[in-house]
Coordinates of C-alpha atoms and ligand atoms in Angstrom, one line a residue:
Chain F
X1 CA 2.3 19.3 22.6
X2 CA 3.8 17.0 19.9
X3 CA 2.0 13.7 19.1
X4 CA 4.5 12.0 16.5
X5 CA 8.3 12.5 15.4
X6 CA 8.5 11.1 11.9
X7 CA 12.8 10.6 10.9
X8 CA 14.1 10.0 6.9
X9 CA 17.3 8.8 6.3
X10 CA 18.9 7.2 3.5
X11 CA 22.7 6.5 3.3
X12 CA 24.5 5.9 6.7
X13 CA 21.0 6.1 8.5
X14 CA 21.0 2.5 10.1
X15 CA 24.2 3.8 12.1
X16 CA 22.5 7.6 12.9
X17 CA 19.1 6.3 13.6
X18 CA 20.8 3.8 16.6
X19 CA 22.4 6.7 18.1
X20 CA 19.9 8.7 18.0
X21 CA 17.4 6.1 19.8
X22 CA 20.6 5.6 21.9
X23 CA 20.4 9.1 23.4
X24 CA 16.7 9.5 23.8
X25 CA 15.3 9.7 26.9
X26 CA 12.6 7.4 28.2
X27 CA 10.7 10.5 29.3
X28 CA 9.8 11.1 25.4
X29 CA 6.8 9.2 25.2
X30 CA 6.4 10.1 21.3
X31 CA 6.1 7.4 18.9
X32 CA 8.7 8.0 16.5
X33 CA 8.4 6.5 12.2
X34 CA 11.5 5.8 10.2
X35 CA 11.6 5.9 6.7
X36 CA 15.1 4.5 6.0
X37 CA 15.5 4.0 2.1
X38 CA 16.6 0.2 1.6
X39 CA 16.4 -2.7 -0.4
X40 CA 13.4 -4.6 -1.8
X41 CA 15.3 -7.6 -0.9
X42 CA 16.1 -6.3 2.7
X43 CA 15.2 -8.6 5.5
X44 CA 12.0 -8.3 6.9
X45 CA 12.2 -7.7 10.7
X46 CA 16.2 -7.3 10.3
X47 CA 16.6 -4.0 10.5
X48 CA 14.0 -3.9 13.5
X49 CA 16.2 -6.1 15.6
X50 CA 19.3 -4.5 15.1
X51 CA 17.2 -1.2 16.5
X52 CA 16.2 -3.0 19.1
X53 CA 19.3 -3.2 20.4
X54 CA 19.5 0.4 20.9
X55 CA 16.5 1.3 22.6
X56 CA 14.0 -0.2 24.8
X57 CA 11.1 1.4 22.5
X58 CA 9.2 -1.1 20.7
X59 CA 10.4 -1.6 17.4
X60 CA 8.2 -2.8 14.7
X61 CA 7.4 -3.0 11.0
X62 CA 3.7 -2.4 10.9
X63 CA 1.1 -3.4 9.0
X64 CA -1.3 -1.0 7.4
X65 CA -3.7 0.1 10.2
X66 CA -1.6 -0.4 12.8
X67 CA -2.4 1.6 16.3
X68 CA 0.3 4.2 16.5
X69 CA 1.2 4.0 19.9
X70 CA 3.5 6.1 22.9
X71 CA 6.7 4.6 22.8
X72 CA 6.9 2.6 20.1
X73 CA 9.0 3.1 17.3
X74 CA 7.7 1.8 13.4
X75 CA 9.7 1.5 10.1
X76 CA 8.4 1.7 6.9
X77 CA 8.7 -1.8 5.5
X78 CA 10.7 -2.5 2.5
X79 CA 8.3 -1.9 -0.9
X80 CA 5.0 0.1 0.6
X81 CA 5.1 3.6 1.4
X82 CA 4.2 4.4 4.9
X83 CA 1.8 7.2 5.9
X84 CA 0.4 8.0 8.8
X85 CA -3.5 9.3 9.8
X86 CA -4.6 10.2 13.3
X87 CA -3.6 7.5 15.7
X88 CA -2.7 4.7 12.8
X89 CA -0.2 3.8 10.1
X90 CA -1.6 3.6 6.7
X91 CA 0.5 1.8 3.5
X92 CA 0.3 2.2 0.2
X93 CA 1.8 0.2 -2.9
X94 CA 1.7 3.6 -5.3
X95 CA 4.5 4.3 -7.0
X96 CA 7.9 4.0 -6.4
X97 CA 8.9 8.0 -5.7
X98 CA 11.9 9.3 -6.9
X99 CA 13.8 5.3 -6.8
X100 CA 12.1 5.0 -3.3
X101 CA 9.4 3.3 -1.8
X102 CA 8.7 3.8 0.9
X103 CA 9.5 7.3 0.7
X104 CA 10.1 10.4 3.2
X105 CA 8.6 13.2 1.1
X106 CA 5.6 10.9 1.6
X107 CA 5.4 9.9 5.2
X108 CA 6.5 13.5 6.2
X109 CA 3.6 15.3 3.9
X110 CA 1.4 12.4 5.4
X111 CA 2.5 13.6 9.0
X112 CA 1.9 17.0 8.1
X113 CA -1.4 16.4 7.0
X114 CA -2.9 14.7 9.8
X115 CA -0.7 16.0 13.0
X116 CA -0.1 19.4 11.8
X117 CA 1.7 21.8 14.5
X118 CA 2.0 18.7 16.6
X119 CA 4.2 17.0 14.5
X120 CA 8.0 16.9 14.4
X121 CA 9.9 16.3 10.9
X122 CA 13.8 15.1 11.4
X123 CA 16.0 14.6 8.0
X124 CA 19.4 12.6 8.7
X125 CA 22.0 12.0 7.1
X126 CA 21.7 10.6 3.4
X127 CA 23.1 10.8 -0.5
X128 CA 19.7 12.1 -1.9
X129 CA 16.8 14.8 -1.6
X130 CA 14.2 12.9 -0.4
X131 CA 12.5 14.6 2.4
X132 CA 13.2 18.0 1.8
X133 CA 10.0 18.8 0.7
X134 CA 7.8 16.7 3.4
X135 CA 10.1 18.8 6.0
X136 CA 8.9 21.8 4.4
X137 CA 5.5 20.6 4.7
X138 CA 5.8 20.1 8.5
X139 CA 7.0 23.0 8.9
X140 CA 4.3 25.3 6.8
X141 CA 1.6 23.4 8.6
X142 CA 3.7 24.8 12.1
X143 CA 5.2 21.9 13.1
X144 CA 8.9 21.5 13.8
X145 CA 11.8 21.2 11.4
X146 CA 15.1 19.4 12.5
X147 CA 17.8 18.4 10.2
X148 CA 21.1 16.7 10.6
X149 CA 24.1 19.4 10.7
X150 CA 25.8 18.4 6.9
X151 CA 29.1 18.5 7.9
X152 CA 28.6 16.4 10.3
X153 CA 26.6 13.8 8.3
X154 CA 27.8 10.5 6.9
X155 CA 26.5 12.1 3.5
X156 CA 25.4 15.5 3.5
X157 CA 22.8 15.8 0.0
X158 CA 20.0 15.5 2.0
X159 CA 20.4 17.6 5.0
X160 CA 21.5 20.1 2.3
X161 CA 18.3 19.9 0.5
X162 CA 16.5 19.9 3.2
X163 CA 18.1 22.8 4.5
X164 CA 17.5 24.7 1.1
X165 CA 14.0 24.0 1.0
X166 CA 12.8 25.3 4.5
X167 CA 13.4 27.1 7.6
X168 CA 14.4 24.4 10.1
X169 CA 14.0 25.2 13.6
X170 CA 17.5 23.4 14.6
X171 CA 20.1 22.3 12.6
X172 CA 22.4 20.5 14.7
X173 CA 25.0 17.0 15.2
X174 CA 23.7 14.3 15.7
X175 CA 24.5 13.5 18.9
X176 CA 22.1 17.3 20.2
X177 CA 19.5 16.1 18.6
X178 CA 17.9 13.7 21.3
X179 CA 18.3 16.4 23.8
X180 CA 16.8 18.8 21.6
X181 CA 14.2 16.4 21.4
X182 CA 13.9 15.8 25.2
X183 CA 13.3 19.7 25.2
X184 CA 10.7 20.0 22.8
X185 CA 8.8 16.5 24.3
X186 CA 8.4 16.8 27.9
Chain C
X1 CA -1.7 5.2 -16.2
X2 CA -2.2 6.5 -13.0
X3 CA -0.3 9.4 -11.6
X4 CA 2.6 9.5 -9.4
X5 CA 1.7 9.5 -6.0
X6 CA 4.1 12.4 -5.3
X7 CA 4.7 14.5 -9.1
X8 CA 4.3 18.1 -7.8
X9 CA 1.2 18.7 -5.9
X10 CA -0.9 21.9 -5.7
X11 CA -0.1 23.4 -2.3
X12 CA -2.5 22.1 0.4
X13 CA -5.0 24.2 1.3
X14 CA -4.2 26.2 4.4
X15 CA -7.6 25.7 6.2
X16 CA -7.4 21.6 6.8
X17 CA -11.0 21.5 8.3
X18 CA -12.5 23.9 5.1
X19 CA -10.3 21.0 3.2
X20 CA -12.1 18.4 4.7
X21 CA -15.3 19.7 4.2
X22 CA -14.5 20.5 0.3
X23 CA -13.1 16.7 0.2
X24 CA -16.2 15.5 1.5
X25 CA -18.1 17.1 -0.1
X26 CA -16.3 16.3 -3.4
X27 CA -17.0 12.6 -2.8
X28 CA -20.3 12.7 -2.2
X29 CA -21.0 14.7 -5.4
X30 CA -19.1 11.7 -7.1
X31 CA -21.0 9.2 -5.5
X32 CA -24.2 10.6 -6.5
X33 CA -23.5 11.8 -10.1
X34 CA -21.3 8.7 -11.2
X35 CA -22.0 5.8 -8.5
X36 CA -18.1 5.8 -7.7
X37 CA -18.4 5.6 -4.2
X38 CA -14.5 6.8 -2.5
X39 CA -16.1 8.0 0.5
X40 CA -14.2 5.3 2.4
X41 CA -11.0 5.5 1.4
X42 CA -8.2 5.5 2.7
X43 CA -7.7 9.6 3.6
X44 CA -3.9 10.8 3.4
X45 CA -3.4 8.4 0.2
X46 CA -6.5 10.2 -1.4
X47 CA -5.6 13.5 -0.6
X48 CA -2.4 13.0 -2.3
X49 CA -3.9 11.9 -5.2
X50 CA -6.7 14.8 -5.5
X51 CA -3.8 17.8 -4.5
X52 CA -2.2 16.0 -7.7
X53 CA -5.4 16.1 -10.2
X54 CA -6.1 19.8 -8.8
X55 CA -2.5 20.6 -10.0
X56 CA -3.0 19.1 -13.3
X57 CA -6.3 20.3 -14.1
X58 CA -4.6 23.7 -13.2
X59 CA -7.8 24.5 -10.5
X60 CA -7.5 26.5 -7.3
X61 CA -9.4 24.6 -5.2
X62 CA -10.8 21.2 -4.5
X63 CA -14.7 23.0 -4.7
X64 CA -13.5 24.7 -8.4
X65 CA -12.7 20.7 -9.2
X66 CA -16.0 19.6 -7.6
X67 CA -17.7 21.8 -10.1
X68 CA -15.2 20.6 -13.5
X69 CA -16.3 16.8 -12.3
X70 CA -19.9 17.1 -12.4
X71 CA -19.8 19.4 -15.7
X72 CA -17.3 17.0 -17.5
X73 CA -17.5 13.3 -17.3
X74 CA -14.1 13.3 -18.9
X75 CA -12.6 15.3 -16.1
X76 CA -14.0 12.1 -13.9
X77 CA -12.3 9.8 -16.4
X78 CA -9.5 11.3 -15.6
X79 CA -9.8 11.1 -11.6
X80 CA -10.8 7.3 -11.3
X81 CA -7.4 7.2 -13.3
X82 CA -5.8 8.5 -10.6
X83 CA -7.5 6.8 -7.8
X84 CA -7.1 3.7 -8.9
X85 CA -3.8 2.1 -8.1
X86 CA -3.1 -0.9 -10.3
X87 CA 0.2 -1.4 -9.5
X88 CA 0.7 -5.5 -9.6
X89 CA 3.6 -8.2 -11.0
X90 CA 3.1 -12.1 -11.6
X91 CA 4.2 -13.8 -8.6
X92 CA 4.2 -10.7 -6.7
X93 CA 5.7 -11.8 -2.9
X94 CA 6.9 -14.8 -4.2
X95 CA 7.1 -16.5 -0.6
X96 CA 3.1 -16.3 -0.9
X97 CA 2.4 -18.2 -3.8
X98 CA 5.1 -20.9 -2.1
X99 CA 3.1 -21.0 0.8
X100 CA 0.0 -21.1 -1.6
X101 CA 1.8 -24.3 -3.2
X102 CA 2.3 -26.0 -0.4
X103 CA -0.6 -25.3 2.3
X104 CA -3.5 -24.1 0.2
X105 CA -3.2 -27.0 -2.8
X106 CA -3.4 -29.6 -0.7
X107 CA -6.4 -28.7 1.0
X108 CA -8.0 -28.1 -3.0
X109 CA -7.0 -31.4 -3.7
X110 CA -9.9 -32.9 -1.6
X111 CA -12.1 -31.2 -3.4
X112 CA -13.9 -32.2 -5.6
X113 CA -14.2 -28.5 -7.5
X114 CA -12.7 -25.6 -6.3
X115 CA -14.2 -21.8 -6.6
X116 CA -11.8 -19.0 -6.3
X117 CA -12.3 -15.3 -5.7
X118 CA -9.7 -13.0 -6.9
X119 CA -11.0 -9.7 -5.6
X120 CA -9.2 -6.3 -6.8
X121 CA -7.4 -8.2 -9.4
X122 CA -5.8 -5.2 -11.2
X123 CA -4.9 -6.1 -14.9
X124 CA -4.7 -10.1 -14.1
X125 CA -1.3 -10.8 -13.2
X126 CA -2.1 -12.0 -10.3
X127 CA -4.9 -14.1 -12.2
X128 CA -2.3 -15.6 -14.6
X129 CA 0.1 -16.3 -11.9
X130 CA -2.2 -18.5 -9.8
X131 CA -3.5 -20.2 -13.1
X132 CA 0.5 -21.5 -13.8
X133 CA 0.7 -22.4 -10.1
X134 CA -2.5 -24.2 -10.0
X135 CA -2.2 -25.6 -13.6
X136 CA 1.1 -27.1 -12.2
X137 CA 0.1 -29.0 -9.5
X138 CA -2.4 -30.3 -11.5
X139 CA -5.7 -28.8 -9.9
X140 CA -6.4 -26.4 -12.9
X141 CA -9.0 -28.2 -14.8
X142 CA -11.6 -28.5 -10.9
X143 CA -10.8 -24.9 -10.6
X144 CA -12.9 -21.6 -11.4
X145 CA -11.4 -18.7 -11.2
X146 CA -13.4 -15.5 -10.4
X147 CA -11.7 -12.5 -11.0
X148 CA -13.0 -9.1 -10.4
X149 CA -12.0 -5.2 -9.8
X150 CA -13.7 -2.1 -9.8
X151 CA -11.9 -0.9 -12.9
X152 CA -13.5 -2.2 -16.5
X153 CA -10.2 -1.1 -18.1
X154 CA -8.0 -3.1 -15.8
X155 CA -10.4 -6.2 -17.1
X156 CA -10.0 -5.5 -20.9
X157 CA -6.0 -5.9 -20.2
X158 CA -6.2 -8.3 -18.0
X159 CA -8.6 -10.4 -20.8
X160 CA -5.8 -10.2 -23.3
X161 CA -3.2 -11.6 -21.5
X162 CA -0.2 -9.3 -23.1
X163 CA 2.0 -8.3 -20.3
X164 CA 5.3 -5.9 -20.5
X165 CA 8.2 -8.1 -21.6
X166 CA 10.7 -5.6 -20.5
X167 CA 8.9 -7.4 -16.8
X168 CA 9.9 -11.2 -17.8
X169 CA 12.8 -11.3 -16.5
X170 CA 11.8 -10.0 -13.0
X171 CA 8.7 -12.2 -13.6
X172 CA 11.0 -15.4 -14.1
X173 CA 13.0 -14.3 -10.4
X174 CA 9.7 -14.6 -8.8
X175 CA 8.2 -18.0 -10.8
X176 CA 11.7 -19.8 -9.5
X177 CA 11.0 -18.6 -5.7
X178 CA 7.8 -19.1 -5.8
X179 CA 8.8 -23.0 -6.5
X180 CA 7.8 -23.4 -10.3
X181 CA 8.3 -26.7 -12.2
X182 CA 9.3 -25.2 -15.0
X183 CA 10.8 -23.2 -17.0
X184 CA 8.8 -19.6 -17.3
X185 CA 9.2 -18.7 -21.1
X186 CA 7.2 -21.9 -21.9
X187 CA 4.2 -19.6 -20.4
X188 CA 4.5 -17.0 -23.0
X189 CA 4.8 -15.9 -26.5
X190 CA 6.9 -12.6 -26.9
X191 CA 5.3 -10.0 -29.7
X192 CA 7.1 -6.6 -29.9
X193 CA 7.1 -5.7 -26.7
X194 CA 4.4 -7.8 -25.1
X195 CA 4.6 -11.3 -23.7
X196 CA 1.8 -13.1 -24.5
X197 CA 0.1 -15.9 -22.3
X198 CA -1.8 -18.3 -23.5
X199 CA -5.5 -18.7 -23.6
X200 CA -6.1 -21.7 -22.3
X201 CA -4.4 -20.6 -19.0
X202 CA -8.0 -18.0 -19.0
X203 CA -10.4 -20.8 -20.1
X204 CA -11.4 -21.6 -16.3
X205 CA -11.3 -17.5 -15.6
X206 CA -14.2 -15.2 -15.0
X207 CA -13.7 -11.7 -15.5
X208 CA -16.2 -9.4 -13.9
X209 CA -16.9 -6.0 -12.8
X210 CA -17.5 -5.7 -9.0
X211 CA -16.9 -3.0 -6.5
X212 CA -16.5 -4.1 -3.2
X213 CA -17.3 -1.1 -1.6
X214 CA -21.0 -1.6 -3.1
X215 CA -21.8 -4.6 -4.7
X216 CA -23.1 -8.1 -2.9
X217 CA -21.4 -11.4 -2.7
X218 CA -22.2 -13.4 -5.9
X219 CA -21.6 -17.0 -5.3
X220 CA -19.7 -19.1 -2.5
X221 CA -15.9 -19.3 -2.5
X222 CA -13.3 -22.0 -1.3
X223 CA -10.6 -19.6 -1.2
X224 CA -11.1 -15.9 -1.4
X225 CA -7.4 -13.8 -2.7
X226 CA -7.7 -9.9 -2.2
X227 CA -4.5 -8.7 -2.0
X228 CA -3.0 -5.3 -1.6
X229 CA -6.4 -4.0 -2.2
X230 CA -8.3 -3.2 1.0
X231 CA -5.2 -0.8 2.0
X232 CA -6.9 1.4 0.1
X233 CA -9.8 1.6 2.1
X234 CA -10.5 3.2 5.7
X235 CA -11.3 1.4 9.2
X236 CA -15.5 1.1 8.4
X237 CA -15.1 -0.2 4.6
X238 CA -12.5 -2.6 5.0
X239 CA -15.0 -4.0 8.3
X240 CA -17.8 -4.0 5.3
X241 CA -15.7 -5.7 2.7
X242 CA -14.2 -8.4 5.5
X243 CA -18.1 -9.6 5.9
X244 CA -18.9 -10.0 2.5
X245 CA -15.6 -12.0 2.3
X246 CA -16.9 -14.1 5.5
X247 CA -20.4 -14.3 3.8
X248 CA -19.5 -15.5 1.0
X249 CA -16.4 -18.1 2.3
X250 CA -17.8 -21.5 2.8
X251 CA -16.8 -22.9 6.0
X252 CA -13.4 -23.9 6.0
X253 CA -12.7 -21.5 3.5
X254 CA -9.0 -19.9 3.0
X255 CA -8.8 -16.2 3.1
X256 CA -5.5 -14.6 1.7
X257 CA -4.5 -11.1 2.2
X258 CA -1.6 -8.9 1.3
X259 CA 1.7 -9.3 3.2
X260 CA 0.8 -5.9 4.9
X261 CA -2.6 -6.8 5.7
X262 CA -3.7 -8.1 9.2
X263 CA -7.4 -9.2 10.0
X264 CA -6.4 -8.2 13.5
X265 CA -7.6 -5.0 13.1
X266 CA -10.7 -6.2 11.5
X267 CA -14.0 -6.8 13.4
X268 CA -13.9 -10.8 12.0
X269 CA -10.4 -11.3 13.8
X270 CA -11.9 -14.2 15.8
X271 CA -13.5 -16.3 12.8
X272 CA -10.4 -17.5 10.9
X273 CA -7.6 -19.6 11.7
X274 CA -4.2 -19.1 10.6
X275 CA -2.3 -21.1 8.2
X276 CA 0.5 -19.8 7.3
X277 CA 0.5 -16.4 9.6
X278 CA 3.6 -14.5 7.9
X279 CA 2.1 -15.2 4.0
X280 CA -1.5 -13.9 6.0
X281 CA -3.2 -16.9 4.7
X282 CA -6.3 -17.6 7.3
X283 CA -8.9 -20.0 7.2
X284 CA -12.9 -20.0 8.3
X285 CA -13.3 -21.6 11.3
X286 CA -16.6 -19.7 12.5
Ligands
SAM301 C1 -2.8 -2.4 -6.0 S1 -3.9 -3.2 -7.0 C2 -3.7 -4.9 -6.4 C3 -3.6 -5.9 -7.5 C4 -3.4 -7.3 -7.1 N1 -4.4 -7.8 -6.2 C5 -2.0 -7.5 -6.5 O1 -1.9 -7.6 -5.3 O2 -1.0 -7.4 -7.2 C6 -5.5 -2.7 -6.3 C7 -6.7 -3.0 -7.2 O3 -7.9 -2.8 -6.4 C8 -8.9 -2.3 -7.3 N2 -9.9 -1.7 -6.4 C9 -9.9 -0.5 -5.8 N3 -11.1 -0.3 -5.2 C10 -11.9 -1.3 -5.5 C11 -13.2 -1.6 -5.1 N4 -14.0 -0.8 -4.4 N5 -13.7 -2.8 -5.6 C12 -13.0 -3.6 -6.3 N6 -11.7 -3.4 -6.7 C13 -11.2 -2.2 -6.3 C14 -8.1 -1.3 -8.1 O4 -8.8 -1.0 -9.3 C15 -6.8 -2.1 -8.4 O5 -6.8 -2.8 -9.6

């Protein structure tokens, strides 16, 4: 079984993240972390209240050690990378990584680490490679790869890279993906 | 400087628990041949960090760097480089040193002296910053300032004052959110490319070596700052490091973490108050 679903996104991903929480069944338990690249200045807690909206999920911007719990749904805050061990969230200040912080490659590598074959790796839409090679990760360590289908992506560099850089299990539009999910989750 | 967190890293291993043992292992050779002890750090943002000096050091596994370590103390040198994370800016979160302002000063204001423990405190930005703030609302001169990190080359910069000038600009954004009187450049001197502040802003400062993951408390504290530090650090340590901060807090003592830190998670949840909640600003009540 799969304990965490861990989604990067950059550019158009405030709009593909909502649908997909839109189309996800209740009956996925997983907690789900979101690494969408934005801006140092971004409001804190905005972007978790316009998720919100699109899922009855608990949305939240953790803090480091946060309980990683069924159902909820956590965003990397704006400035820390996010990372998670078994059963918490764990921030770091390091580096910005290629212009991001908090970055995918890191939260994904992170998920591969501790979660192994019980973790699933999803790269969205977006106008850079981050990601590619935390999905690769996931996937090496036997979890599952799903990327975004690039012609059907508000900006297709980064399902392209990730696509380049490993095997993904499904490469689909956005709207199969929660029912690809709903597959793989209950 | 430190690494990258994410420059090319050698592949992981593909035995995790062999990994773990190696890793453990690793850290406890550390510990007992240099004293550094990382055996309670935080794990995926150490692993990174080793897979990275394994790569450089061009060595197969994390056992062949075990051996390099306790053969070469400049191979070590080079590791604490990487696991120490100084990253740090003046007025870093400026909405915390506004908050600092104007619920923590009043409080010092009724004292007669203040102590102040700046744990972790990198190369002293954060030092220099709360020296300004506290030199502006006219508390500077009852104040001591004790400010400490693990690192004894963090402390030689953070002695000297000099800080990147190609950061003054950013560094004047956060002074003017973080409600300063005045204007910024009157706090340094630029030379080349460094900006240099002023000693008298040190002459209330202690700089000292202390680890927190080892070393005891060393005096009592009014107000205790270690911020963006104990992230670092797993569950157990950041328990340890939360009573010597309670220890050494006099009652009614402010504690101020990082925005990202919670003491919810801690064991001492139930002994402070909070003051200003969002800024995590608490204060001893038990
Ligand atoms: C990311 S910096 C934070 C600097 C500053 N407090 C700030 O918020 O901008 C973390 C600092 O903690 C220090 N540190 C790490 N482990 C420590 C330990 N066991 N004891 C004392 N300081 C430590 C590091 O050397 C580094 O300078």
């Amino acid at each position: 079984m799969y304990d965490v679903i861990v989604i990067g996104t950059s550019w158009g991903g405030l709009d593909a993240v909502s649908r997909l929480l839109d189309g996800l069944d209740d009956a996925v338990r997983q907690p789900i972390v979101v690494v969408q690249h934005r801006s140092v200045e971004s409001q804190e807690g905005a972007l978790a209240r316009i998720l919100g909206d699109h899922t009855s999920r608990t949305v939240c911007d953790p803090d480091d050690k946060t309980e990683i719990e069924p159902y909820h749904v956590y965003l990397g805050p704006p400035d820390y990378h996010v990372l998670v061990e078994e059963g918490h969230i764990a921030l770091s200040t390091d580096d910005v990584v290629e212009y991001a912080r908090p970055s995918i490659d890191v939260l994904f590598e992170s998920a591969a680490d501790a979660y192994g074959d019980r973790a699933i790796g999803i790269v969205l839409t977006g106008a850079n490679h981050d990601g590619a090679r935390g999905l690769a990760r996931i996937k090496q360590r036997g979890g599952v790869a799903i990327v975004q289908e690039p012609e059907t992506s508000t900006r297709r560099a980064m399902p392209d890279a990730a696509i380049a850089a490993t095997d993904a299990d499904a490469i689909l539009p956005l709207d199969e993906i929660p029912k690809f999910l709903y597959g793989l989750c209950t | 400087m430190a690494l990258p967190l994410t420059e090319t890293a050698a592949p992981p291993p593909e035995d995790p628990e062999l990994e773990q043992l190696e890793i453990d292992l690793l850290l406890e050779a550390v510990y007992r041949r240099y004293g550094f002890d990382f055996r309670q750090y935080a794990v995926a943002s150490l692993k990174r960090r080793l897979w990275r000096r394994l790569a450089a050091e061009r060595v197969g596994t994390i056992s062949e760097l075990q051996a390099r370590l306790l053969h070469d103390p400049r191979c070590m040198e080079r590791l604490l480089l990487d696991l120490s994370i100084n990253v740090t800016s003046m007025f870093r979160d400026p909405t915390f040193y506004l908050a600092f302002r104007e619920k923590v000063v009043p409080l010092l204001r009724t004292y007669p002296f203040t102590r102040i423990w700046c744990a972790g405190c990198s190369t002293g930005e954060e030092v220099y910053s709360l020296a300004i703030l506290l030199e502006e609302e006219g508390v500077y001169e009852r104040t001591r300032i004790y400010a400490t990190d693990i690192n004894e080359n963090v402390l030689t910069t953070a002695r000297e004052g000099v800080f990147p000038l190609a950061s003054m600009q950013q560094y004047t954004e956060n002074y003017i959110r973080s409600g300063g009187k005045h204007d910024f450049s009157r706090y340094y001197v630029a030379a080349y490319d460094g900006a240099q502040f002023p000693h008298s802003l040190t002459e209330n400062v202690v700089f000292a070596q202390h680890n927190l993951a080892m070393d005891r408390s060393f005096n009592d504290f009014n107000v205790i700052i270690c911020r963006n530090v104990m992230i670092y650090f797993d569950r157990a340590l950041q328990d340890r490091v939360h009573g010597l901060f309670h220890d050494s807090l006099e009652m009614f003592g402010i504690l101020a973490l990082g925005h990202k830190e919670s003491l919810a998670f801690t064991s001492h949840a139930g002994s402070y108050d909070e003051i200003d909640p969002a800024e995590r600003i608490y204060r001893k009540i038990r």
